[in-house]
Amino acid sequence: MVEEEHTQEFILEKECELRFEVESKGQKVELELKSGLAEVFGTELVKQKKYKFSNGSKVAVFTWHGCTLQLTGRTEVAYIAKETPMSIYSNCHQALEELRKKADEDDLPGPVVMIVGPRDVGKTTLCKILLNYAARMHRRPTYVDLDVTRAQICMPGCIGAIRVERQLNPAEGFHVQSPLTYHFGKLSPNDNIDHYNIAVTELAKHSKLADNKKTKFSGTIINTPAWVKGESEKLILHAIKSFKVDAVLVLDQERLYNELVKIKPESLKAILIPKSGGVVAKSQLQRDEIREIFIKEYFYGGRIPLYPHSFEVKWSDVNIFKIGAPLLPSSCMPVGMKVEDNSTKIVNITPSLSILHHVLCVTFAQSAETIFETNLAGFVVVTNVDVDRQCLTLLSPQPGPLMHNHLILSDLQFMDTH
Ligand code: ADP
Ligand code: MG
């Protein structure tokens, strides 16, 4: 692949986009809008401002009316595309705007849309576009991310919601201080469907509590994990019911669309929309890296560095829980208990070396009974387990001691190499 290292200028005609990728480690590419108007996944660019993209970035700069762009640095790929689905995405936004206006007039909740599709079709990107367009109209939509595999607004393995009132930073995406977060602790919903569905129900219940009228009529945009045939139907249906979804946008796959039409409630609108030819598939390695970077930045910061704390806690001062006990054959179960009852059992665990490097979710819950319905306060990582002294060393964004002593074990691990 040809690598270019210098300043390149691109002149875009109306309704075209410049696509570029920054691949090599440590590389940075600067984007500057020289003239005209342009946007990155819905966020308007400010003229003469330099936007820095680091490695892993796959970007499209779209223009409705034409523009001149400049890229400085080494890009592996950089080309102009004339075919984009942006006018279709913009129509989706217009339709949502109409529903928001109506909701405002009638004092009703705004539209709830869910975006579904297989892996790497631009689901998250479409969410960003719709959120940014809404923010540009001075709306305040709720963004719900049900994808536990990716880290967009909250720790991988968790699901969460935020209110979006400003356009996202094109180079940083969602940078959120405190999303409303619920624990799941695994990297695929299918690892514990019952628990996942409980978390979705709770998030739906709590994210709907609009703090003002603007939030209420601005509606909700829901991102979902990649749809896997034969596995995702139950999850998607559950989420549709929990969030009272009005419309589902199915990205790319007619097969999925037909599948959904078969199973969806009659009142639900399902719309098939094309994916962009620019969407780039990520390798497993890249996915792992993105997760790793998210956790690292949670503790150590990104562009603005953070200085996490490390402190010891006594085993006796914390309660560590995990969700789900091993599944027993039904013949071993007590009379009257079904096998699946175990998957959502809250088990109090004694620390051991097996929790070393694991992420622990700090819950606001005051008791084991309220763990499912309570959101998370934050995260810590176990960096040492001292069995003799019965102590744990924790990496934490806040200084010790822990403000909340109920912790939930996550499957997620982080090696603190700082
Ligand atoms: P999904 O959520 O369906 O897995 P994403 O929205 O994360 O897919 O998109 C995959 C990757 O493709 C992302 O890195 C995103 O920035 C990139 N991408 C999306 N749309 C375009 C486009 N039009 N041109 C270039 N890259 C794009
Ligand atoms: Mg995604």
JSON list of N, CA and C in Angstrom, two decimals, residues 136-200:
[
{"chain": "A", "resi": 136, "resn": "ARG", "atom": "N", "xyz": [-27.37, 19.82, 16.50]},
{"chain": "A", "resi": 136, "resn": "ARG", "atom": "CA", "xyz": [-27.30, 21.04, 15.68]},
{"chain": "A", "resi": 136, "resn": "ARG", "atom": "C", "xyz": [-28.65, 21.75, 15.63]},
{"chain": "A", "resi": 137, "resn": "MET", "atom": "N", "xyz": [-29.74, 21.01, 15.88]},
{"chain": "A", "resi": 137, "resn": "MET", "atom": "CA", "xyz": [-31.08, 21.62, 15.92]},
{"chain": "A", "resi": 137, "resn": "MET", "atom": "C", "xyz": [-31.45, 22.00, 17.36]},
{"chain": "A", "resi": 138, "resn": "HIS", "atom": "N", "xyz": [-30.45, 22.00, 18.23]},
{"chain": "A", "resi": 138, "resn": "HIS", "atom": "CA", "xyz": [-30.64, 22.35, 19.65]},
{"chain": "A", "resi": 138, "resn": "HIS", "atom": "C", "xyz": [-31.54, 21.37, 20.39]},
{"chain": "A", "resi": 139, "resn": "ARG", "atom": "N", "xyz": [-31.52, 20.13, 19.97]},
{"chain": "A", "resi": 139, "resn": "ARG", "atom": "CA", "xyz": [-32.24, 19.09, 20.71]},
{"chain": "A", "resi": 139, "resn": "ARG", "atom": "C", "xyz": [-31.31, 18.52, 21.77]},
{"chain": "A", "resi": 140, "resn": "ARG", "atom": "N", "xyz": [-31.88, 17.67, 22.61]},
{"chain": "A", "resi": 140, "resn": "ARG", "atom": "CA", "xyz": [-31.07, 17.05, 23.66]},
{"chain": "A", "resi": 140, "resn": "ARG", "atom": "C", "xyz": [-31.46, 15.56, 23.75]},
{"chain": "A", "resi": 141, "resn": "PRO", "atom": "N", "xyz": [-31.15, 14.80, 22.69]},
{"chain": "A", "resi": 141, "resn": "PRO", "atom": "CA", "xyz": [-31.57, 13.39, 22.69]},
{"chain": "A", "resi": 141, "resn": "PRO", "atom": "C", "xyz": [-30.79, 12.54, 23.69]},
{"chain": "A", "resi": 142, "resn": "THR", "atom": "N", "xyz": [-31.41, 11.43, 24.05]},
{"chain": "A", "resi": 142, "resn": "THR", "atom": "CA", "xyz": [-30.73, 10.45, 24.89]},
{"chain": "A", "resi": 142, "resn": "THR", "atom": "C", "xyz": [-30.07, 9.44, 23.96]},
{"chain": "A", "resi": 143, "resn": "TYR", "atom": "N", "xyz": [-28.83, 9.12, 24.23]},
{"chain": "A", "resi": 143, "resn": "TYR", "atom": "CA", "xyz": [-28.15, 8.08, 23.46]},
{"chain": "A", "resi": 143, "resn": "TYR", "atom": "C", "xyz": [-27.98, 6.87, 24.36]},
{"chain": "A", "resi": 144, "resn": "VAL", "atom": "N", "xyz": [-28.47, 5.75, 23.88]},
{"chain": "A", "resi": 144, "resn": "VAL", "atom": "CA", "xyz": [-28.36, 4.51, 24.64]},
{"chain": "A", "resi": 144, "resn": "VAL", "atom": "C", "xyz": [-27.43, 3.57, 23.88]},
{"chain": "A", "resi": 145, "resn": "ASP", "atom": "N", "xyz": [-26.42, 3.04, 24.54]},
{"chain": "A", "resi": 145, "resn": "ASP", "atom": "CA", "xyz": [-25.53, 2.10, 23.89]},
{"chain": "A", "resi": 145, "resn": "ASP", "atom": "C", "xyz": [-25.66, 0.72, 24.54]},
{"chain": "A", "resi": 146, "resn": "LEU", "atom": "N", "xyz": [-26.26, -0.20, 23.79]},
{"chain": "A", "resi": 146, "resn": "LEU", "atom": "CA", "xyz": [-26.47, -1.55, 24.32]},
{"chain": "A", "resi": 146, "resn": "LEU", "atom": "C", "xyz": [-25.37, -2.51, 23.86]},
{"chain": "A", "resi": 147, "resn": "ASP", "atom": "N", "xyz": [-24.36, -1.95, 23.18]},
{"chain": "A", "resi": 147, "resn": "ASP", "atom": "CA", "xyz": [-23.28, -2.81, 22.66]},
{"chain": "A", "resi": 147, "resn": "ASP", "atom": "C", "xyz": [-22.20, -2.99, 23.73]},
{"chain": "A", "resi": 148, "resn": "VAL", "atom": "N", "xyz": [-22.16, -4.18, 24.31]},
{"chain": "A", "resi": 148, "resn": "VAL", "atom": "CA", "xyz": [-21.18, -4.42, 25.39]},
{"chain": "A", "resi": 148, "resn": "VAL", "atom": "C", "xyz": [-19.79, -4.75, 24.85]},
{"chain": "A", "resi": 149, "resn": "THR", "atom": "N", "xyz": [-19.73, -5.03, 23.54]},
{"chain": "A", "resi": 149, "resn": "THR", "atom": "CA", "xyz": [-18.42, -5.43, 23.00]},
{"chain": "A", "resi": 149, "resn": "THR", "atom": "C", "xyz": [-17.53, -4.23, 22.73]},
{"chain": "A", "resi": 150, "resn": "ARG", "atom": "N", "xyz": [-18.15, -3.10, 22.46]},
{"chain": "A", "resi": 150, "resn": "ARG", "atom": "CA", "xyz": [-17.39, -1.91, 22.12]},
{"chain": "A", "resi": 150, "resn": "ARG", "atom": "C", "xyz": [-17.48, -0.92, 23.25]},
{"chain": "A", "resi": 151, "resn": "ALA", "atom": "N", "xyz": [-16.49, -0.07, 23.34]},
{"chain": "A", "resi": 151, "resn": "ALA", "atom": "CA", "xyz": [-16.53, 0.95, 24.37]},
{"chain": "A", "resi": 151, "resn": "ALA", "atom": "C", "xyz": [-16.76, 2.29, 23.71]},
{"chain": "A", "resi": 152, "resn": "GLN", "atom": "N", "xyz": [-17.97, 2.79, 23.79]},
{"chain": "A", "resi": 152, "resn": "GLN", "atom": "CA", "xyz": [-18.25, 4.10, 23.20]},
{"chain": "A", "resi": 152, "resn": "GLN", "atom": "C", "xyz": [-18.48, 5.13, 24.30]},
{"chain": "A", "resi": 153, "resn": "ILE", "atom": "N", "xyz": [-19.42, 4.83, 25.18]},
{"chain": "A", "resi": 153, "resn": "ILE", "atom": "CA", "xyz": [-19.68, 5.79, 26.25]},
{"chain": "A", "resi": 153, "resn": "ILE", "atom": "C", "xyz": [-19.37, 5.24, 27.62]},
{"chain": "A", "resi": 154, "resn": "CYS", "atom": "N", "xyz": [-19.35, 3.92, 27.76]},
{"chain": "A", "resi": 154, "resn": "CYS", "atom": "CA", "xyz": [-19.02, 3.39, 29.07]},
{"chain": "A", "resi": 154, "resn": "CYS", "atom": "C", "xyz": [-18.12, 2.16, 28.93]},
{"chain": "A", "resi": 155, "resn": "MET", "atom": "N", "xyz": [-17.65, 1.69, 30.06]},
{"chain": "A", "resi": 155, "resn": "MET", "atom": "CA", "xyz": [-16.72, 0.57, 30.11]},
{"chain": "A", "resi": 155, "resn": "MET", "atom": "C", "xyz": [-17.24, -0.62, 29.29]},
{"chain": "A", "resi": 156, "resn": "PRO", "atom": "N", "xyz": [-16.37, -1.28, 28.51]},
{"chain": "A", "resi": 156, "resn": "PRO", "atom": "CA", "xyz": [-16.83, -2.50, 27.81]},
{"chain": "A", "resi": 156, "resn": "PRO", "atom": "C", "xyz": [-17.43, -3.47, 28.83]},
{"chain": "A", "resi": 157, "resn": "GLY", "atom": "N", "xyz": [-18.42, -4.21, 28.40]},
{"chain": "A", "resi": 157, "resn": "GLY", "atom": "CA", "xyz": [-19.08, -5.12, 29.33]},
{"chain": "A", "resi": 157, "resn": "GLY", "atom": "C", "xyz": [-20.24, -4.45, 30.05]},
{"chain": "A", "resi": 158, "resn": "CYS", "atom": "N", "xyz": [-20.41, -3.15, 29.84]},
{"chain": "A", "resi": 158, "resn": "CYS", "atom": "CA", "xyz": [-21.52, -2.45, 30.48]},
{"chain": "A", "resi": 158, "resn": "CYS", "atom": "C", "xyz": [-22.42, -1.85, 29.40]},
{"chain": "A", "resi": 159, "resn": "ILE", "atom": "N", "xyz": [-23.63, -1.48, 29.79]},
{"chain": "A", "resi": 159, "resn": "ILE", "atom": "CA", "xyz": [-24.49, -0.72, 28.89]},
{"chain": "A", "resi": 159, "resn": "ILE", "atom": "C", "xyz": [-24.79, 0.61, 29.55]},
{"chain": "A", "resi": 160, "resn": "GLY", "atom": "N", "xyz": [-25.07, 1.62, 28.74]},
{"chain": "A", "resi": 160, "resn": "GLY", "atom": "CA", "xyz": [-25.24, 2.93, 29.35]},
{"chain": "A", "resi": 160, "resn": "GLY", "atom": "C", "xyz": [-26.01, 3.91, 28.50]},
{"chain": "A", "resi": 161, "resn": "ALA", "atom": "N", "xyz": [-26.27, 5.06, 29.09]},
{"chain": "A", "resi": 161, "resn": "ALA", "atom": "CA", "xyz": [-27.00, 6.12, 28.40]},
{"chain": "A", "resi": 161, "resn": "ALA", "atom": "C", "xyz": [-26.43, 7.48, 28.77]},
{"chain": "A", "resi": 162, "resn": "ILE", "atom": "N", "xyz": [-26.50, 8.39, 27.80]},
{"chain": "A", "resi": 162, "resn": "ILE", "atom": "CA", "xyz": [-26.10, 9.78, 28.06]},
{"chain": "A", "resi": 162, "resn": "ILE", "atom": "C", "xyz": [-27.08, 10.72, 27.35]},
{"chain": "A", "resi": 163, "resn": "ARG", "atom": "N", "xyz": [-27.06, 11.96, 27.76]},
{"chain": "A", "resi": 163, "resn": "ARG", "atom": "CA", "xyz": [-27.81, 12.98, 27.01]},
{"chain": "A", "resi": 163, "resn": "ARG", "atom": "C", "xyz": [-26.80, 13.69, 26.12]},
{"chain": "A", "resi": 164, "resn": "VAL", "atom": "N", "xyz": [-27.18, 13.95, 24.89]},
{"chain": "A", "resi": 164, "resn": "VAL", "atom": "CA", "xyz": [-26.26, 14.62, 23.96]},
{"chain": "A", "resi": 164, "resn": "VAL", "atom": "C", "xyz": [-26.81, 16.01, 23.66]},
{"chain": "A", "resi": 165, "resn": "GLU", "atom": "N", "xyz": [-26.10, 17.04, 24.06]},
{"chain": "A", "resi": 165, "resn": "GLU", "atom": "CA", "xyz": [-26.59, 18.38, 23.74]},
{"chain": "A", "resi": 165, "resn": "GLU", "atom": "C", "xyz": [-25.62, 19.19, 22.90]},
{"chain": "A", "resi": 166, "resn": "ARG", "atom": "N", "xyz": [-24.43, 18.64, 22.72]},
{"chain": "A", "resi": 166, "resn": "ARG", "atom": "CA", "xyz": [-23.45, 19.31, 21.87]},
{"chain": "A", "resi": 166, "resn": "ARG", "atom": "C", "xyz": [-22.99, 18.34, 20.79]},
{"chain": "A", "resi": 167, "resn": "GLN", "atom": "N", "xyz": [-22.52, 18.88, 19.67]},
{"chain": "A", "resi": 167, "resn": "GLN", "atom": "CA", "xyz": [-21.97, 18.00, 18.64]},
{"chain": "A", "resi": 167, "resn": "GLN", "atom": "C", "xyz": [-20.73, 17.32, 19.20]},
{"chain": "A", "resi": 168, "resn": "LEU", "atom": "N", "xyz": [-20.52, 16.08, 18.79]},
{"chain": "A", "resi": 168, "resn": "LEU", "atom": "CA", "xyz": [-19.37, 15.34, 19.31]},
{"chain": "A", "resi": 168, "resn": "LEU", "atom": "C", "xyz": [-18.09, 15.90, 18.70]},
{"chain": "A", "resi": 169, "resn": "ASN", "atom": "N", "xyz": [-17.02, 15.78, 19.42]},
{"chain": "A", "resi": 169, "resn": "ASN", "atom": "CA", "xyz": [-15.71, 16.16, 18.88]},
{"chain": "A", "resi": 169, "resn": "ASN", "atom": "C", "xyz": [-15.34, 15.14, 17.79]},
{"chain": "A", "resi": 170, "resn": "PRO", "atom": "N", "xyz": [-15.11, 15.57, 16.55]},
{"chain": "A", "resi": 170, "resn": "PRO", "atom": "CA", "xyz": [-14.90, 14.61, 15.47]},
{"chain": "A", "resi": 170, "resn": "PRO", "atom": "C", "xyz": [-13.71, 13.68, 15.72]},
{"chain": "A", "resi": 171, "resn": "ALA", "atom": "N", "xyz": [-12.70, 14.19, 16.41]},
{"chain": "A", "resi": 171, "resn": "ALA", "atom": "CA", "xyz": [-11.51, 13.37, 16.61]},
{"chain": "A", "resi": 171, "resn": "ALA", "atom": "C", "xyz": [-11.60, 12.50, 17.87]},
{"chain": "A", "resi": 172, "resn": "GLU", "atom": "N", "xyz": [-12.52, 12.83, 18.76]},
{"chain": "A", "resi": 172, "resn": "GLU", "atom": "CA", "xyz": [-12.57, 12.09, 20.04]},
{"chain": "A", "resi": 172, "resn": "GLU", "atom": "C", "xyz": [-13.85, 11.30, 20.23]},
{"chain": "A", "resi": 173, "resn": "GLY", "atom": "N", "xyz": [-14.89, 11.66, 19.49]},
{"chain": "A", "resi": 173, "resn": "GLY", "atom": "CA", "xyz": [-16.15, 10.95, 19.62]},
{"chain": "A", "resi": 173, "resn": "GLY", "atom": "C", "xyz": [-16.82, 11.27, 20.94]},
{"chain": "A", "resi": 174, "resn": "PHE", "atom": "N", "xyz": [-17.39, 10.26, 21.54]},
{"chain": "A", "resi": 174, "resn": "PHE", "atom": "CA", "xyz": [-18.10, 10.47, 22.81]},
{"chain": "A", "resi": 174, "resn": "PHE", "atom": "C", "xyz": [-17.07, 10.60, 23.91]},
{"chain": "A", "resi": 175, "resn": "HIS", "atom": "N", "xyz": [-16.99, 11.77, 24.51]},
{"chain": "A", "resi": 175, "resn": "HIS", "atom": "CA", "xyz": [-16.14, 11.83, 25.69]},
{"chain": "A", "resi": 175, "resn": "HIS", "atom": "C", "xyz": [-17.00, 12.22, 26.85]},
{"chain": "A", "resi": 176, "resn": "VAL", "atom": "N", "xyz": [-17.35, 11.24, 27.63]},
{"chain": "A", "resi": 176, "resn": "VAL", "atom": "CA", "xyz": [-18.38, 11.47, 28.63]},
{"chain": "A", "resi": 176, "resn": "VAL", "atom": "C", "xyz": [-17.85, 11.32, 30.03]},
{"chain": "A", "resi": 177, "resn": "GLN", "atom": "N", "xyz": [-18.25, 12.22, 30.86]},
{"chain": "A", "resi": 177, "resn": "GLN", "atom": "CA", "xyz": [-17.82, 12.17, 32.25]},
{"chain": "A", "resi": 177, "resn": "GLN", "atom": "C", "xyz": [-18.55, 11.07, 33.02]},
{"chain": "A", "resi": 178, "resn": "SER", "atom": "N", "xyz": [-19.87, 11.13, 32.99]},
{"chain": "A", "resi": 178, "resn": "SER", "atom": "CA", "xyz": [-20.59, 10.18, 33.83]},
{"chain": "A", "resi": 178, "resn": "SER", "atom": "C", "xyz": [-21.86, 9.67, 33.17]},
{"chain": "A", "resi": 179, "resn": "PRO", "atom": "N", "xyz": [-21.71, 8.67, 32.31]},
{"chain": "A", "resi": 179, "resn": "PRO", "atom": "CA", "xyz": [-22.92, 8.08, 31.74]},
{"chain": "A", "resi": 179, "resn": "PRO", "atom": "C", "xyz": [-23.69, 7.30, 32.81]},
{"chain": "A", "resi": 180, "resn": "LEU", "atom": "N", "xyz": [-24.96, 7.10, 32.55]},
{"chain": "A", "resi": 180, "resn": "LEU", "atom": "CA", "xyz": [-25.76, 6.22, 33.41]},
{"chain": "A", "resi": 180, "resn": "LEU", "atom": "C", "xyz": [-25.38, 4.80, 32.99]},
{"chain": "A", "resi": 181, "resn": "THR", "atom": "N", "xyz": [-24.75, 4.05, 33.89]},
{"chain": "A", "resi": 181, "resn": "THR", "atom": "CA", "xyz": [-24.16, 2.77, 33.48]},
{"chain": "A", "resi": 181, "resn": "THR", "atom": "C", "xyz": [-24.70, 1.60, 34.29]},
{"chain": "A", "resi": 182, "resn": "TYR", "atom": "N", "xyz": [-24.99, 0.52, 33.60]},
{"chain": "A", "resi": 182, "resn": "TYR", "atom": "CA", "xyz": [-25.41, -0.72, 34.27]},
{"chain": "A", "resi": 182, "resn": "TYR", "atom": "C", "xyz": [-24.43, -1.85, 33.97]},
{"chain": "A", "resi": 183, "resn": "HIS", "atom": "N", "xyz": [-24.19, -2.64, 34.99]},
{"chain": "A", "resi": 183, "resn": "HIS", "atom": "CA", "xyz": [-23.22, -3.72, 34.88]},
{"chain": "A", "resi": 183, "resn": "HIS", "atom": "C", "xyz": [-23.77, -4.91, 34.09]},
{"chain": "A", "resi": 184, "resn": "PHE", "atom": "N", "xyz": [-22.94, -5.47, 33.24]},
{"chain": "A", "resi": 184, "resn": "PHE", "atom": "CA", "xyz": [-23.22, -6.79, 32.67]},
{"chain": "A", "resi": 184, "resn": "PHE", "atom": "C", "xyz": [-21.98, -7.66, 32.87]},
{"chain": "A", "resi": 185, "resn": "GLY", "atom": "N", "xyz": [-20.83, -7.12, 32.53]},
{"chain": "A", "resi": 185, "resn": "GLY", "atom": "CA", "xyz": [-19.58, -7.79, 32.92]},
{"chain": "A", "resi": 185, "resn": "GLY", "atom": "C", "xyz": [-19.02, -8.79, 31.92]},
{"chain": "A", "resi": 186, "resn": "LYS", "atom": "N", "xyz": [-19.73, -8.98, 30.81]},
{"chain": "A", "resi": 186, "resn": "LYS", "atom": "CA", "xyz": [-19.24, -9.92, 29.80]},
{"chain": "A", "resi": 186, "resn": "LYS", "atom": "C", "xyz": [-19.19, -9.20, 28.46]},
{"chain": "A", "resi": 187, "resn": "LEU", "atom": "N", "xyz": [-18.46, -9.80, 27.53]},
{"chain": "A", "resi": 187, "resn": "LEU", "atom": "CA", "xyz": [-18.26, -9.10, 26.26]},
{"chain": "A", "resi": 187, "resn": "LEU", "atom": "C", "xyz": [-19.20, -9.54, 25.15]},
{"chain": "A", "resi": 188, "resn": "SER", "atom": "N", "xyz": [-20.11, -10.44, 25.47]},
{"chain": "A", "resi": 188, "resn": "SER", "atom": "CA", "xyz": [-21.15, -10.78, 24.50]},
{"chain": "A", "resi": 188, "resn": "SER", "atom": "C", "xyz": [-22.46, -10.99, 25.25]},
{"chain": "A", "resi": 189, "resn": "PRO", "atom": "N", "xyz": [-23.56, -10.39, 24.78]},
{"chain": "A", "resi": 189, "resn": "PRO", "atom": "CA", "xyz": [-24.85, -10.58, 25.45]},
{"chain": "A", "resi": 189, "resn": "PRO", "atom": "C", "xyz": [-25.20, -12.05, 25.59]},
{"chain": "A", "resi": 190, "resn": "ASN", "atom": "N", "xyz": [-24.75, -12.84, 24.61]},
{"chain": "A", "resi": 190, "resn": "ASN", "atom": "CA", "xyz": [-25.11, -14.26, 24.63]},
{"chain": "A", "resi": 190, "resn": "ASN", "atom": "C", "xyz": [-24.41, -15.05, 25.74]},
{"chain": "A", "resi": 191, "resn": "ASP", "atom": "N", "xyz": [-23.43, -14.44, 26.39]},
{"chain": "A", "resi": 191, "resn": "ASP", "atom": "CA", "xyz": [-22.77, -15.13, 27.50]},
{"chain": "A", "resi": 191, "resn": "ASP", "atom": "C", "xyz": [-23.71, -15.26, 28.71]},
{"chain": "A", "resi": 192, "resn": "ASN", "atom": "N", "xyz": [-24.72, -14.41, 28.77]},
{"chain": "A", "resi": 192, "resn": "ASN", "atom": "CA", "xyz": [-25.71, -14.55, 29.84]},
{"chain": "A", "resi": 192, "resn": "ASN", "atom": "C", "xyz": [-26.94, -13.70, 29.47]},
{"chain": "A", "resi": 193, "resn": "ILE", "atom": "N", "xyz": [-27.76, -14.27, 28.60]},
{"chain": "A", "resi": 193, "resn": "ILE", "atom": "CA", "xyz": [-28.89, -13.52, 28.04]},
{"chain": "A", "resi": 193, "resn": "ILE", "atom": "C", "xyz": [-29.84, -13.02, 29.13]},
{"chain": "A", "resi": 194, "resn": "ASP", "atom": "N", "xyz": [-30.10, -13.85, 30.13]},
{"chain": "A", "resi": 194, "resn": "ASP", "atom": "CA", "xyz": [-31.05, -13.43, 31.18]},
{"chain": "A", "resi": 194, "resn": "ASP", "atom": "C", "xyz": [-30.55, -12.19, 31.90]},
{"chain": "A", "resi": 195, "resn": "HIS", "atom": "N", "xyz": [-29.28, -12.21, 32.24]},
{"chain": "A", "resi": 195, "resn": "HIS", "atom": "CA", "xyz": [-28.71, -11.05, 32.94]},
{"chain": "A", "resi": 195, "resn": "HIS", "atom": "C", "xyz": [-28.69, -9.83, 32.04]},
{"chain": "A", "resi": 196, "resn": "TYR", "atom": "N", "xyz": [-28.32, -10.03, 30.78]},
{"chain": "A", "resi": 196, "resn": "TYR", "atom": "CA", "xyz": [-28.28, -8.92, 29.82]},
{"chain": "A", "resi": 196, "resn": "TYR", "atom": "C", "xyz": [-29.67, -8.26, 29.73]},
{"chain": "A", "resi": 197, "resn": "ASN", "atom": "N", "xyz": [-30.70, -9.09, 29.63]},
{"chain": "A", "resi": 197, "resn": "ASN", "atom": "CA", "xyz": [-32.06, -8.55, 29.51]},
{"chain": "A", "resi": 197, "resn": "ASN", "atom": "C", "xyz": [-32.48, -7.78, 30.76]},
{"chain": "A", "resi": 198, "resn": "ILE", "atom": "N", "xyz": [-32.05, -8.25, 31.92]},
{"chain": "A", "resi": 198, "resn": "ILE", "atom": "CA", "xyz": [-32.37, -7.52, 33.15]},
{"chain": "A", "resi": 198, "resn": "ILE", "atom": "C", "xyz": [-31.70, -6.15, 33.11]},
{"chain": "A", "resi": 199, "resn": "ALA", "atom": "N", "xyz": [-30.43, -6.14, 32.70]},
{"chain": "A", "resi": 199, "resn": "ALA", "atom": "CA", "xyz": [-29.70, -4.86, 32.64]},
{"chain": "A", "resi": 199, "resn": "ALA", "atom": "C", "xyz": [-30.38, -3.90, 31.66]},
{"chain": "A", "resi": 200, "resn": "VAL", "atom": "N", "xyz": [-30.83, -4.43, 30.52]},
{"chain": "A", "resi": 200, "resn": "VAL", "atom": "CA", "xyz": [-31.51, -3.59, 29.52]},
{"chain": "A", "resi": 200, "resn": "VAL", "atom": "C", "xyz": [-32.81, -3.02, 30.10]}
]
